[in-house]
Short mmCIF file of C-alpha atoms in Angstrom, two decimals:
data_model
loop_
_atom_site.label_atom_id
_atom_site.label_comp_id
_atom_site.label_asym_id
_atom_site.label_seq_id
_atom_site.Cartn_x
_atom_site.Cartn_y
_atom_site.Cartn_z
CA GLU A 1 86.26 111.13 94.27
CA THR A 2 85.48 110.99 97.88
CA GLY A 3 88.20 109.77 100.32
CA VAL A 4 88.15 107.84 103.33
CA THR A 5 85.99 108.97 106.12
CA GLN A 6 85.77 107.79 109.90
CA SER A 7 83.38 108.37 112.65
CA PRO A 8 83.53 109.33 115.50
CA THR A 9 86.87 111.57 115.18
CA HIS A 10 87.12 111.36 119.32
CA LEU A 11 85.40 109.31 121.84
CA ILE A 12 85.94 108.48 125.63
CA LYS A 13 84.98 105.23 127.17
CA THR A 14 85.72 103.47 130.26
CA ARG A 15 87.15 100.29 131.04
CA GLY A 16 84.89 97.22 130.38
CA GLN A 17 82.76 98.91 127.91
CA GLN A 18 82.03 98.40 124.27
CA VAL A 19 82.92 100.71 121.25
CA THR A 20 82.05 100.69 117.57
CA LEU A 21 84.00 102.71 115.04
CA ARG A 22 82.69 103.49 111.67
CA CYS A 23 84.49 103.72 108.10
CA SER A 24 83.48 104.63 104.72
CA SER A 25 85.80 103.56 101.97
CA GLN A 26 87.22 105.40 99.09
CA SER A 27 85.01 105.57 96.06
CA GLY A 28 85.76 102.53 93.74
CA HIS A 29 87.53 100.68 96.56
CA ASN A 30 86.19 97.22 97.94
CA THR A 31 88.66 96.50 100.61
CA VAL A 32 88.98 97.73 104.19
CA SER A 33 91.86 97.41 106.63
CA TRP A 34 91.94 98.66 110.18
CA TYR A 35 95.19 99.53 111.82
CA GLN A 36 95.82 100.70 115.67
CA GLN A 37 98.31 103.13 116.27
CA ALA A 38 99.29 103.61 119.94
CA LEU A 39 101.06 106.74 121.18
CA GLY A 40 104.45 106.62 120.03
CA GLN A 41 104.20 103.68 117.64
CA GLY A 42 103.42 103.04 114.08
CA PRO A 43 100.12 101.58 112.80
CA GLN A 44 99.72 98.07 113.90
CA PHE A 45 97.41 95.51 111.47
CA ILE A 46 94.20 94.65 113.20
CA PHE A 47 92.61 92.79 110.23
CA GLN A 48 91.26 93.27 106.60
CA TYR A 49 87.75 92.75 105.26
CA TYR A 50 87.11 91.86 101.57
CA ARG A 51 83.60 90.77 100.40
CA GLU A 52 82.08 91.13 103.72
CA GLU A 53 84.49 88.53 105.28
CA GLU A 54 87.58 88.70 107.50
CA ASN A 55 90.27 88.52 105.03
CA GLY A 56 93.53 88.30 107.24
CA ARG A 57 94.06 89.35 110.82
CA GLY A 58 96.96 90.83 113.06
CA ASN A 59 97.75 89.79 116.64
CA PHE A 60 94.92 91.04 118.04
CA PRO A 61 92.27 89.28 120.30
CA PRO A 62 89.01 88.12 119.45
CA ARG A 63 87.38 91.13 121.32
CA PHE A 64 88.42 93.10 118.42
CA SER A 65 85.79 92.03 115.71
CA GLY A 66 84.47 93.79 112.57
CA LEU A 67 82.07 94.04 109.67
CA GLN A 68 81.95 94.91 105.99
CA PHE A 69 78.92 96.04 104.22
CA PRO A 70 77.65 95.60 100.78
CA ASN A 71 78.65 99.32 100.11
CA TYR A 72 82.06 98.15 101.32
CA SER A 73 81.96 100.52 104.25
CA SER A 74 82.93 98.87 107.57
CA GLU A 75 82.82 98.93 111.49
CA LEU A 76 85.41 98.03 113.95
CA ASN A 77 83.94 96.63 117.25
CA VAL A 78 86.09 96.39 120.23
CA ASN A 79 84.51 94.63 123.59
CA ALA A 80 85.48 94.64 127.22
CA LEU A 81 87.69 97.84 126.56
CA GLU A 82 91.02 97.99 128.25
CA LEU A 83 93.11 100.75 129.18
CA ASP A 84 95.72 99.61 126.68
CA ASP A 85 93.04 100.05 123.82
CA SER A 86 93.51 103.59 124.06
CA ALA A 87 94.83 104.51 120.58
CA LEU A 88 94.18 106.28 117.15
CA TYR A 89 92.09 103.69 114.79
CA LEU A 90 92.91 104.17 111.25
CA CYS A 91 90.79 102.59 108.67
CA ALA A 92 92.24 102.24 105.10
CA SER A 93 90.82 101.03 101.70
CA SER A 94 92.20 99.66 98.68
CA LEU A 95 91.03 98.20 95.42
CA GLY A 96 92.01 94.83 96.17
CA THR A 97 93.17 92.74 98.84
CA SER A 98 97.14 92.00 98.32
CA VAL A 99 99.64 94.63 99.05
CA HIS A 100 102.41 92.31 98.15
CA SER A 101 104.84 93.77 95.47
CA GLY A 102 103.17 97.20 95.71
CA ALA A 103 99.78 95.60 93.98
CA ASN A 104 97.75 98.29 96.10
CA VAL A 105 98.37 101.19 97.89
CA LEU A 106 96.48 102.05 101.03
CA THR A 107 94.32 105.10 101.35
CA PHE A 108 93.80 106.01 104.85
CA GLY A 109 91.20 107.93 106.94
CA ALA A 110 91.93 110.31 109.56
CA GLY A 111 91.49 108.13 112.38
CA SER A 112 89.10 107.77 115.51
CA ARG A 113 90.73 108.45 118.74
CA LEU A 114 89.77 106.33 121.56
CA THR A 115 90.60 107.07 125.12
CA VAL A 116 89.67 104.41 127.59
CA LEU A 117 89.60 105.52 131.25
CA ASP B 1 108.56 91.76 116.92
CA GLN B 2 109.45 95.22 115.23
CA GLN B 3 110.28 94.12 111.59
CA VAL B 4 110.35 97.68 110.43
CA LYS B 5 112.42 100.18 112.34
CA GLN B 6 113.02 103.78 112.61
CA ASN B 7 115.52 104.52 115.21
CA SER B 8 115.25 108.37 114.97
CA PRO B 9 112.15 109.79 116.56
CA SER B 10 112.63 113.30 115.36
CA LEU B 11 114.82 115.17 112.84
CA SER B 12 115.28 118.95 112.56
CA VAL B 13 116.38 120.52 109.45
CA GLN B 14 116.68 124.01 107.94
CA GLU B 15 114.61 125.06 104.96
CA GLY B 16 116.70 124.33 101.82
CA ARG B 17 118.65 121.70 103.12
CA ILE B 18 118.55 118.08 102.85
CA SER B 19 116.33 115.76 105.04
CA ILE B 20 117.39 112.13 105.52
CA LEU B 21 115.15 109.68 107.18
CA ASN B 22 116.31 106.41 107.70
CA CYS B 23 114.45 102.77 107.97
CA ASP B 24 115.95 99.38 108.78
CA TYR B 25 114.10 96.24 108.37
CA THR B 26 114.71 92.66 109.43
CA ASN B 27 112.82 90.52 106.89
CA SER B 28 114.83 89.44 103.89
CA MET B 29 111.55 88.60 102.34
CA PHE B 30 110.39 92.25 102.06
CA ASP B 31 110.20 92.98 98.20
CA TYR B 32 108.38 96.44 98.39
CA PHE B 33 108.86 99.53 100.47
CA LEU B 34 106.73 102.62 101.09
CA TRP B 35 107.17 105.87 102.63
CA TYR B 36 103.73 107.46 104.23
CA LYS B 37 103.71 111.25 105.50
CA LYS B 38 101.23 112.06 108.27
CA TYR B 39 100.24 115.46 109.40
CA PRO B 40 98.54 115.89 112.68
CA ALA B 41 94.65 115.27 112.61
CA GLU B 42 94.93 113.32 109.02
CA GLY B 43 95.47 109.95 108.13
CA PRO B 44 98.80 108.91 106.59
CA THR B 45 99.13 109.50 103.15
CA PHE B 46 101.30 107.64 100.36
CA LEU B 47 104.25 109.59 99.54
CA ILE B 48 106.84 107.29 97.48
CA SER B 49 107.68 103.56 97.04
CA ILE B 50 110.41 101.39 95.98
CA SER B 51 110.71 97.57 94.61
CA SER B 52 113.37 95.59 95.93
CA ILE B 53 114.60 95.23 92.26
CA LYS B 54 115.71 98.86 92.65
CA ASP B 55 118.18 100.80 94.68
CA LYS B 56 116.67 104.13 93.85
CA ASN B 57 113.48 105.90 92.94
CA GLU B 58 112.95 109.39 92.75
CA ASP B 59 109.97 111.75 92.59
CA GLY B 60 110.59 115.26 92.34
CA ARG B 61 112.12 116.38 95.75
CA PHE B 62 112.00 113.13 97.15
CA THR B 63 114.20 109.83 96.50
CA VAL B 64 114.32 106.76 98.23
CA PHE B 65 117.40 104.59 98.35
CA LEU B 66 117.38 100.72 99.24
CA ASN B 67 120.40 99.04 100.24
CA LYS B 68 119.27 95.43 100.45
CA SER B 69 122.55 94.03 101.80
CA ALA B 70 122.33 96.21 104.77
CA LYS B 71 118.67 96.02 104.97
CA HIS B 72 118.36 99.78 105.20
CA LEU B 73 116.27 102.51 103.17
CA SER B 74 116.29 106.01 103.39
CA LEU B 75 114.36 108.75 102.38
CA HIS B 76 115.83 112.19 101.18
CA ILE B 77 113.95 115.40 100.83
CA VAL B 78 115.87 118.10 98.82
CA PRO B 79 115.38 120.99 99.38
CA SER B 80 113.38 120.70 102.38
CA GLN B 81 110.36 123.16 102.80
CA PRO B 82 108.20 124.01 106.09
CA GLY B 83 105.33 122.22 104.49
CA ASP B 84 107.41 119.23 104.84
CA SER B 85 107.10 119.19 108.43
CA ALA B 86 105.09 115.84 109.38
CA VAL B 87 105.62 112.52 110.83
CA TYR B 88 107.12 109.94 108.30
CA PHE B 89 106.37 106.33 108.39
CA CYS B 90 108.31 103.41 106.46
CA ALA B 91 106.23 100.57 105.87
CA ALA B 92 106.73 97.18 104.09
CA PRO B 93 103.87 94.70 103.06
CA HIS B 94 104.03 91.16 104.15
CA THR B 95 101.95 87.91 103.91
CA GLY B 96 100.01 89.54 100.95
CA ASN B 97 97.62 91.79 102.91
CA GLN B 98 99.13 93.84 105.76
CA PHE B 99 101.71 96.32 106.20
CA TYR B 100 104.69 96.42 108.78
CA PHE B 101 105.06 99.89 109.72
CA GLY B 102 108.05 101.64 111.45
CA THR B 103 107.31 103.84 114.46
CA GLY B 104 107.71 107.08 112.36
CA THR B 105 110.24 109.87 112.39
CA SER B 106 108.96 113.40 113.07
CA LEU B 107 110.58 115.97 110.62
CA THR B 108 110.52 119.53 111.39
CA VAL B 109 111.86 122.05 108.85
CA ILE B 110 112.71 125.26 110.13
CA PRO B 111 112.03 128.39 108.07
#
Protein backbone atom coordinates (compact mmCIF):
# COMPACT_ATOMS: atom_id res chain seq x y z
CA GLU A 1 0.00 0.00 0.00
CA THR A 2 1.60 3.24 -1.15
CA GLY A 3 1.15 6.34 0.96
CA VAL A 4 0.59 9.93 -0.10
CA THR A 5 3.43 11.37 -2.13
CA GLN A 6 3.97 15.05 -2.88
CA SER A 7 6.26 16.91 -5.23
CA PRO A 8 8.35 18.95 -5.22
CA THR A 9 9.56 18.74 -1.64
CA HIS A 10 11.05 22.23 -1.65
CA LEU A 11 10.81 25.16 -3.99
CA ILE A 12 11.58 28.85 -4.08
CA LYS A 13 9.55 31.39 -6.04
CA THR A 14 9.42 35.15 -6.26
CA ARG A 15 6.45 37.37 -5.56
CA GLY A 16 3.94 37.45 -8.40
CA GLN A 17 4.94 34.08 -9.85
CA GLN A 18 2.73 31.02 -10.09
CA VAL A 19 3.32 27.59 -8.58
CA THR A 20 1.91 24.10 -9.08
CA LEU A 21 2.20 21.45 -6.38
CA ARG A 22 1.38 17.81 -7.01
CA CYS A 23 -0.02 15.01 -4.91
CA SER A 24 -0.61 11.30 -5.43
CA SER A 25 -3.20 9.91 -3.07
CA GLN A 26 -2.87 6.72 -1.07
CA SER A 27 -3.94 3.60 -2.93
CA GLY A 28 -7.68 3.08 -2.54
CA HIS A 29 -8.40 6.66 -1.51
CA ASN A 30 -10.68 8.80 -3.68
CA THR A 31 -10.65 12.16 -1.89
CA VAL A 32 -7.85 14.70 -1.61
CA SER A 33 -7.64 17.65 0.77
CA TRP A 34 -5.03 20.39 0.80
CA TYR A 35 -3.82 22.19 3.89
CA GLN A 36 -1.45 25.12 4.39
CA GLN A 37 0.82 25.10 7.43
CA ALA A 38 2.52 28.42 8.04
CA LEU A 39 5.50 28.59 10.39
CA GLY A 40 4.39 28.12 14.00
CA GLN A 41 0.80 27.38 13.00
CA GLY A 42 -1.33 24.32 12.62
CA PRO A 43 -2.49 23.11 9.21
CA GLN A 44 -5.32 25.20 7.72
CA PHE A 45 -7.85 23.73 5.31
CA ILE A 46 -7.59 25.09 1.76
CA PHE A 47 -10.02 22.84 -0.12
CA GLN A 48 -11.08 19.27 -0.81
CA TYR A 49 -11.50 17.47 -4.12
CA TYR A 50 -13.81 14.55 -4.80
CA ARG A 51 -14.87 13.15 -8.18
CA GLU A 52 -12.70 15.78 -9.83
CA GLU A 53 -14.75 18.61 -8.32
CA GLU A 54 -14.01 21.02 -5.50
CA ASN A 55 -16.02 19.84 -2.50
CA GLY A 56 -15.55 22.46 0.17
CA ARG A 57 -13.19 25.37 0.57
CA GLY A 58 -11.58 27.14 3.49
CA ASN A 59 -10.86 30.85 3.86
CA PHE A 60 -8.46 31.15 0.91
CA PRO A 61 -8.72 33.53 -2.06
CA PRO A 62 -9.55 32.36 -5.61
CA ARG A 63 -5.90 32.54 -6.64
CA PHE A 64 -5.64 29.21 -4.82
CA SER A 65 -7.10 26.62 -7.17
CA GLY A 66 -6.88 22.91 -7.66
CA LEU A 67 -7.52 19.95 -9.85
CA GLN A 68 -8.21 16.29 -9.28
CA PHE A 69 -7.55 13.73 -11.99
CA PRO A 70 -9.36 10.46 -12.78
CA ASN A 71 -6.64 8.52 -10.91
CA TYR A 72 -7.46 10.65 -7.83
CA SER A 73 -4.14 12.51 -7.90
CA SER A 74 -4.36 16.25 -7.44
CA GLU A 75 -2.68 19.57 -8.08
CA LEU A 76 -2.68 22.78 -6.08
CA ASN A 77 -2.08 25.95 -8.08
CA VAL A 78 -1.34 29.31 -6.55
CA ASN A 79 -1.25 32.41 -8.77
CA ALA A 80 0.22 35.83 -8.05
CA LEU A 81 2.32 34.55 -5.16
CA GLU A 82 2.61 36.72 -2.07
CA LEU A 83 5.22 36.61 0.67
CA ASP A 84 2.61 35.23 3.11
CA ASP A 85 2.13 32.20 0.88
CA SER A 86 5.44 30.89 2.20
CA ALA A 87 4.42 27.72 4.03
CA LEU A 88 4.37 23.94 4.07
CA TYR A 89 1.60 22.68 1.82
CA LEU A 90 0.19 19.36 2.93
CA CYS A 91 -1.88 17.03 0.83
CA ALA A 92 -4.07 14.46 2.56
CA SER A 93 -6.12 11.66 1.09
CA SER A 94 -9.07 9.73 2.46
CA LEU A 95 -11.68 7.24 1.39
CA GLY A 96 -14.75 9.41 1.35
CA THR A 97 -15.37 13.08 1.90
CA SER A 98 -16.81 13.25 5.36
CA VAL A 99 -14.61 13.61 8.39
CA HIS A 100 -17.61 14.11 10.63
CA SER A 101 -17.81 11.80 13.64
CA GLY A 102 -14.61 10.10 12.65
CA ALA A 103 -15.94 8.84 9.32
CA ASN A 104 -12.52 9.19 7.74
CA VAL A 105 -9.01 9.73 9.02
CA LEU A 106 -6.75 11.77 6.78
CA THR A 107 -3.47 10.30 5.54
CA PHE A 108 -0.97 13.08 4.95
CA GLY A 109 1.99 13.40 2.64
CA ALA A 110 5.28 14.92 3.80
CA GLY A 111 4.43 18.24 2.21
CA SER A 112 5.89 20.74 -0.23
CA ARG A 113 7.74 23.61 1.39
CA LEU A 114 7.24 26.81 -0.60
CA THR A 115 9.36 29.89 -0.01
CA VAL A 116 8.29 33.12 -1.66
CA LEU A 117 10.96 35.83 -1.91
CA ASP B 1 -10.84 32.44 14.65
CA GLN B 2 -8.85 29.70 16.39
CA GLN B 3 -11.43 27.07 17.25
CA VAL B 4 -8.85 24.57 18.50
CA LYS B 5 -6.09 25.87 20.73
CA GLN B 6 -2.91 24.40 22.08
CA ASN B 7 -1.46 26.95 24.45
CA SER B 8 1.83 25.20 25.17
CA PRO B 9 4.20 25.46 22.20
CA SER B 10 6.70 23.10 23.78
CA LEU B 11 7.09 20.51 26.52
CA SER B 12 10.15 18.65 27.83
CA VAL B 13 9.84 15.44 29.81
CA GLN B 14 12.28 12.89 31.17
CA GLU B 15 12.22 9.44 29.62
CA GLY B 16 9.90 7.14 31.56
CA ARG B 17 7.79 9.94 32.98
CA ILE B 18 4.31 11.02 31.91
CA SER B 19 3.80 13.56 29.11
CA ILE B 20 0.56 15.54 29.21
CA LEU B 21 -0.39 17.60 26.17
CA ASN B 22 -3.40 19.87 26.39
CA CYS B 23 -5.93 21.17 23.90
CA ASP B 24 -8.91 23.52 24.28
CA TYR B 25 -11.73 24.13 21.85
CA THR B 26 -14.45 26.72 21.51
CA ASN B 27 -17.08 25.06 19.32
CA SER B 28 -19.50 22.89 21.28
CA MET B 29 -20.65 21.29 18.02
CA PHE B 30 -17.41 19.35 17.69
CA ASP B 31 -18.25 15.68 18.22
CA TYR B 32 -14.94 14.01 17.52
CA PHE B 33 -11.33 14.80 18.28
CA LEU B 34 -8.05 13.46 16.99
CA TRP B 35 -4.39 13.73 17.82
CA TYR B 36 -1.80 13.70 15.07
CA LYS B 37 1.95 13.33 15.54
CA LYS B 38 4.45 14.95 13.18
CA TYR B 39 8.15 14.21 12.86
CA PRO B 40 10.41 16.66 10.97
CA ALA B 41 10.26 16.23 7.19
CA GLU B 42 7.27 13.91 7.48
CA GLY B 43 3.54 14.47 7.23
CA PRO B 44 1.30 14.31 10.29
CA THR B 45 0.26 10.77 11.19
CA PHE B 46 -2.90 9.82 13.02
CA LEU B 47 -2.27 8.80 16.63
CA ILE B 48 -5.51 8.44 18.58
CA SER B 49 -9.07 9.77 18.57
CA ILE B 50 -12.04 10.16 20.87
CA SER B 51 -15.75 10.57 20.29
CA SER B 52 -17.66 13.14 22.29
CA ILE B 53 -19.81 10.37 23.76
CA LYS B 54 -16.78 9.10 25.64
CA ASP B 55 -14.53 10.77 28.19
CA LYS B 56 -11.53 8.50 27.76
CA ASN B 57 -9.90 6.44 25.05
CA GLU B 58 -6.78 4.37 25.54
CA ASP B 59 -4.37 2.81 23.05
CA GLY B 60 -1.26 1.33 24.58
CA ARG B 61 0.85 4.08 26.10
CA PHE B 62 -1.46 6.77 24.77
CA THR B 63 -4.67 7.91 26.47
CA VAL B 64 -6.87 10.82 25.51
CA PHE B 65 -9.23 12.39 28.02
CA LEU B 66 -12.17 14.60 27.09
CA ASN B 67 -13.88 17.08 29.42
CA LYS B 68 -16.84 18.42 27.45
CA SER B 69 -18.02 20.85 30.09
CA ALA B 70 -14.59 22.50 30.09
CA LYS B 71 -14.14 22.08 26.32
CA HIS B 72 -10.78 20.55 27.05
CA LEU B 73 -8.94 17.42 26.03
CA SER B 74 -5.57 16.06 26.93
CA LEU B 75 -3.21 13.42 25.61
CA HIS B 76 -1.26 11.39 28.15
CA ILE B 77 1.79 9.39 27.15
CA VAL B 78 3.02 6.92 29.75
CA PRO B 79 5.84 6.07 29.89
CA SER B 80 7.38 8.65 27.58
CA GLN B 81 10.10 7.43 25.22
CA PRO B 82 12.69 9.38 23.20
CA GLY B 83 10.95 8.24 20.00
CA ASP B 84 7.86 10.15 21.13
CA SER B 85 9.72 13.43 20.51
CA ALA B 86 7.63 15.13 17.84
CA VAL B 87 5.07 17.87 17.31
CA TYR B 88 1.57 16.87 18.41
CA PHE B 89 -1.52 18.44 16.87
CA CYS B 90 -5.00 18.31 18.28
CA ALA B 91 -7.74 18.39 15.60
CA ALA B 92 -11.51 18.43 15.32
CA PRO B 93 -13.67 17.85 12.22
CA HIS B 94 -16.30 20.40 11.25
CA THR B 95 -18.80 21.05 8.46
CA GLY B 96 -18.37 17.50 7.24
CA ASN B 97 -15.15 17.67 5.34
CA GLN B 98 -12.51 19.78 7.02
CA PHE B 99 -10.42 19.58 10.15
CA TYR B 100 -9.53 22.40 12.46
CA PHE B 101 -6.03 21.95 13.86
CA GLY B 102 -4.37 23.46 16.88
CA THR B 103 -0.99 25.14 16.57
CA GLY B 104 0.84 22.10 17.91
CA THR B 105 2.97 21.24 20.93
CA SER B 106 6.57 20.20 20.40
CA LEU B 107 7.38 17.37 22.80
CA THR B 108 10.98 16.55 23.69
CA VAL B 109 11.62 13.40 25.68
CA ILE B 110 15.02 13.57 27.33
CA PRO B 111 16.87 10.23 27.65
